[in-house]
Amino acid sequence: MSRKETFCLCGKTALEVYRASKRVAPTVLEKPRTGKIDNLIIPLPQAIEDEMERLNASKPYHILVNKRIPKTRKDVVGHFRTKQLPRRALIKLSRYVYIVSPELLFIDLARDDSIGIEDLAIIGFELCGTYLLDDSWDGLTQTEAALTSTVKLERFIRANKGFSGAKRAARALRLIYDGSNSPMETALAALVTFPRKMGGFGIGPVALNQEVETADGPKWVDLLIKGANVGLEYKGRYSHPPEQTQRDDRRQNRLVGSGITILNVWYEDLAELHLLNKLHADIVKAIGKRLRIRDEHFADRQRILQAQLLPTIKRYGKSK
């Protein structure tokens, strides 16, 4: 491969590669960065196939280019950008292969109209959380560090407002919280915090996996409603072994002793609409507010949001 065949992964392929990186994904962020590559083109088929096989990426490959290309390749989707890229927007994976940073990736995905704002926000929870979806036996891998954060995304979007996709990315960013540790915590956060016009409860702000001081030292709450001292703990789908249940109960007792009201949330509470509505009422009561009268279309919006999250709920509902 010659130097002129340097190329950069973006969009859905970049997301796929970050996810395929599994536990080493955060180490990608330590690799050299740049924002200036003069000749970003799509390399010859064999050259790109060799690299994509190594990276475990699937077709069509999404490649960032800064020169117009003929639309003759079925294996590649070229993403054309003419604006100068930010200084550290590209990460060098190998001698000839670059990948967009998580922040530029988020804007890239926002350019894709096939990805709704709600779905874009769910991806944002993942990028700002400590898990990555993958093809392992349980479908995800926990990571020691997040790929990015809401602060970094906000700073990047604000600095690049003229980029295609930045406006949609900013809309989705308003829905995202840092610190989700699993797809189910993300689903719970979405149902609780997304605005009513999207079918959520519209309750917030919240903090995910918030550290709370107790008499026995620091403990963590899955979802803490700020200013209300109310926490939600996702328990999973099936009954836990007695010893784990005892540990969970003792942990909850310590949290209650710190002045926090804990509401346990089970898989069925998210998957079944009547139980979801009961959870909504319980949360509103716990935070000391009155349940707002729902307009006639709220139930429809709620079902749509629930349907969007249902693949996550079905796949990951057995545990956290």
Short mmCIF file of C-alpha atoms in Angstrom, two decimals, residues 15-186:
data_model
loop_
_atom_site.label_atom_id
_atom_site.label_comp_id
_atom_site.label_asym_id
_atom_site.label_seq_id
_atom_site.Cartn_x
_atom_site.Cartn_y
_atom_site.Cartn_z
CA LEU A 15 -18.44 2.79 15.62
CA GLU A 16 -18.13 -0.88 14.69
CA VAL A 17 -14.34 -0.76 15.09
CA TYR A 18 -14.55 0.99 18.46
CA ARG A 19 -16.97 -1.68 19.62
CA ALA A 20 -14.82 -4.50 18.22
CA SER A 21 -11.84 -3.13 20.14
CA LYS A 22 -13.48 -4.49 23.31
CA ARG A 23 -11.46 -3.96 26.49
CA VAL A 24 -8.64 -2.19 24.69
CA ALA A 25 -10.94 0.46 23.20
CA PRO A 26 -9.91 3.23 25.62
CA THR A 27 -6.25 2.63 24.71
CA VAL A 28 -7.11 3.74 21.17
CA LEU A 29 -7.45 7.24 22.62
CA GLU A 30 -3.77 7.19 23.57
CA LYS A 31 -2.60 6.76 19.97
CA PRO A 32 -1.22 9.67 17.93
CA ARG A 33 -3.73 12.21 16.61
CA THR A 34 -3.91 14.71 13.80
CA GLY A 35 -6.39 16.88 11.99
CA LYS A 36 -4.52 17.37 8.77
CA ILE A 37 -4.24 14.69 6.10
CA ASP A 38 -4.08 16.20 2.63
CA ASN A 39 -5.09 13.21 0.57
CA LEU A 40 -7.93 11.24 2.16
CA ILE A 41 -9.18 8.89 -0.53
CA ILE A 42 -10.60 5.41 -0.86
CA PRO A 43 -7.84 2.86 -1.51
CA LEU A 44 -7.96 -0.02 -3.94
CA PRO A 45 -10.31 -2.89 -2.98
CA GLN A 46 -7.61 -5.38 -2.00
CA ALA A 47 -5.78 -2.86 0.16
CA ILE A 48 -8.90 -1.94 2.09
CA GLU A 49 -10.05 -5.58 2.40
CA ASP A 50 -6.81 -6.57 4.14
CA GLU A 51 -7.19 -3.79 6.73
CA MET A 52 -10.90 -4.32 7.28
CA GLU A 53 -10.44 -8.02 7.88
CA ARG A 54 -7.87 -7.23 10.56
CA LEU A 55 -10.24 -4.73 12.17
CA ASN A 56 -13.22 -7.08 11.94
CA ALA A 57 -15.36 -4.52 10.09
CA SER A 58 -18.26 -5.35 7.79
CA LYS A 59 -19.35 -3.96 4.42
CA PRO A 60 -20.10 -1.38 3.26
CA TYR A 61 -17.12 0.44 4.72
CA HIS A 62 -17.67 4.07 5.67
CA ILE A 63 -14.61 6.10 4.70
CA LEU A 64 -13.89 9.81 5.22
CA VAL A 65 -12.69 11.53 2.03
CA ASN A 66 -11.72 15.09 1.13
CA LYS A 67 -11.86 14.60 -2.62
CA ARG A 68 -14.90 13.74 -4.71
CA ILE A 69 -15.01 10.11 -5.82
CA PRO A 70 -17.01 8.38 -8.53
CA LYS A 71 -19.92 6.33 -7.21
CA THR A 72 -18.76 3.04 -8.62
CA ARG A 73 -17.80 1.14 -5.46
CA LYS A 74 -20.41 -1.08 -3.80
CA ASP A 75 -18.15 -2.00 -0.90
CA VAL A 76 -17.57 1.59 0.26
CA VAL A 77 -19.62 4.60 1.35
CA GLY A 78 -17.57 7.77 0.96
CA HIS A 79 -18.28 10.62 3.42
CA PHE A 80 -17.12 13.84 1.79
CA ARG A 81 -15.95 16.76 3.94
CA THR A 82 -14.24 19.89 2.68
CA LYS A 83 -13.85 21.81 5.95
CA GLN A 84 -10.51 21.66 7.71
CA LEU A 85 -10.76 19.05 10.45
CA PRO A 86 -10.03 20.00 14.07
CA ARG A 87 -6.46 19.54 15.25
CA ARG A 88 -6.92 16.18 17.03
CA ALA A 89 -9.99 14.86 15.22
CA LEU A 90 -8.32 11.79 13.66
CA ILE A 91 -6.62 8.94 15.53
CA LYS A 92 -3.87 6.90 13.90
CA LEU A 93 -4.66 3.19 14.20
CA SER A 94 -1.78 1.96 12.05
CA ARG A 95 0.64 3.26 9.44
CA TYR A 96 -2.05 3.86 6.83
CA VAL A 97 -5.33 3.66 8.74
CA TYR A 98 -6.95 6.42 10.77
CA ILE A 99 -10.25 6.55 12.63
CA VAL A 100 -12.33 9.59 13.55
CA SER A 101 -12.26 10.53 17.22
CA PRO A 102 -15.33 9.60 19.30
CA GLU A 103 -16.40 13.25 19.19
CA LEU A 104 -16.21 13.51 15.39
CA LEU A 105 -17.84 10.07 15.17
CA PHE A 106 -20.87 11.40 17.03
CA ILE A 107 -21.25 14.24 14.51
CA ASP A 108 -20.72 11.75 11.67
CA LEU A 109 -23.55 9.57 12.93
CA ALA A 110 -25.77 12.63 13.33
CA ARG A 111 -25.43 13.25 9.57
CA ASP A 112 -27.20 9.94 8.94
CA ASP A 113 -30.94 10.59 8.76
CA SER A 114 -31.61 6.87 9.17
CA ILE A 115 -30.47 7.23 12.79
CA GLY A 116 -33.19 8.96 14.80
CA ILE A 117 -32.42 11.45 17.56
CA GLU A 118 -33.44 8.94 20.22
CA ASP A 119 -31.20 6.24 18.72
CA LEU A 120 -28.34 8.72 18.39
CA ALA A 121 -28.71 9.57 22.07
CA ILE A 122 -28.60 5.88 23.00
CA ILE A 123 -25.30 5.57 21.11
CA GLY A 124 -24.14 8.68 22.97
CA PHE A 125 -24.88 6.99 26.31
CA GLU A 126 -22.65 4.13 25.18
CA LEU A 127 -19.80 6.40 24.08
CA CYS A 128 -20.01 8.31 27.38
CA GLY A 129 -20.47 5.15 29.45
CA THR A 130 -18.34 2.21 30.55
CA TYR A 131 -19.60 -0.47 28.19
CA LEU A 132 -19.36 -1.23 24.49
CA LEU A 133 -21.75 -3.44 22.54
CA ASP A 134 -19.99 -6.32 20.78
CA ASP A 135 -20.40 -9.89 19.59
CA SER A 136 -19.27 -11.58 22.81
CA TRP A 137 -21.48 -14.16 24.50
CA ASP A 138 -23.33 -11.58 26.59
CA GLY A 139 -23.29 -8.88 23.93
CA LEU A 140 -21.23 -6.25 25.68
CA THR A 141 -17.91 -5.56 27.32
CA GLN A 142 -17.34 -3.32 30.31
CA THR A 143 -14.49 -0.85 29.91
CA GLU A 144 -12.41 0.90 32.53
CA ALA A 145 -12.93 4.30 30.94
CA ALA A 146 -15.46 5.97 28.67
CA LEU A 147 -14.50 6.80 25.09
CA THR A 148 -15.69 10.37 25.60
CA SER A 149 -17.95 12.48 27.83
CA THR A 150 -20.84 14.89 27.47
CA VAL A 151 -18.45 17.76 28.27
CA LYS A 152 -16.05 16.73 25.49
CA LEU A 153 -18.91 16.23 23.03
CA GLU A 154 -20.41 19.61 23.88
CA ARG A 155 -17.04 21.35 23.52
CA PHE A 156 -16.34 19.66 20.17
CA ILE A 157 -19.80 20.37 18.75
CA ARG A 158 -19.65 24.02 19.84
CA ALA A 159 -16.23 24.45 18.23
CA ASN A 160 -17.43 22.89 14.96
CA LYS A 161 -20.93 24.28 14.57
CA GLY A 162 -20.44 24.63 10.83
CA PHE A 163 -19.93 20.88 10.33
CA SER A 164 -22.70 18.91 8.71
CA GLY A 165 -24.40 16.94 11.49
CA ALA A 166 -23.39 19.29 14.32
CA LYS A 167 -26.89 20.70 14.82
CA ARG A 168 -28.51 17.25 15.15
CA ALA A 169 -25.65 16.11 17.38
CA ALA A 170 -26.33 19.05 19.70
CA ARG A 171 -30.02 18.08 19.91
CA ALA A 172 -29.17 14.49 20.82
CA LEU A 173 -26.52 15.58 23.32
CA ARG A 174 -29.17 17.25 25.47
CA LEU A 175 -30.60 13.76 26.15
CA ILE A 176 -27.34 12.08 27.23
CA TYR A 177 -25.83 11.48 30.67
CA ASP A 178 -22.35 10.24 31.53
CA GLY A 179 -21.58 7.05 33.41
CA SER A 180 -23.99 4.36 32.18
CA ASN A 181 -22.54 0.95 32.97
CA SER A 182 -24.86 -1.21 30.85
CA PRO A 183 -27.48 -1.07 28.08
CA MET A 184 -30.20 -1.60 30.67
CA GLU A 185 -29.07 1.40 32.71
CA THR A 186 -29.20 3.38 29.46
#
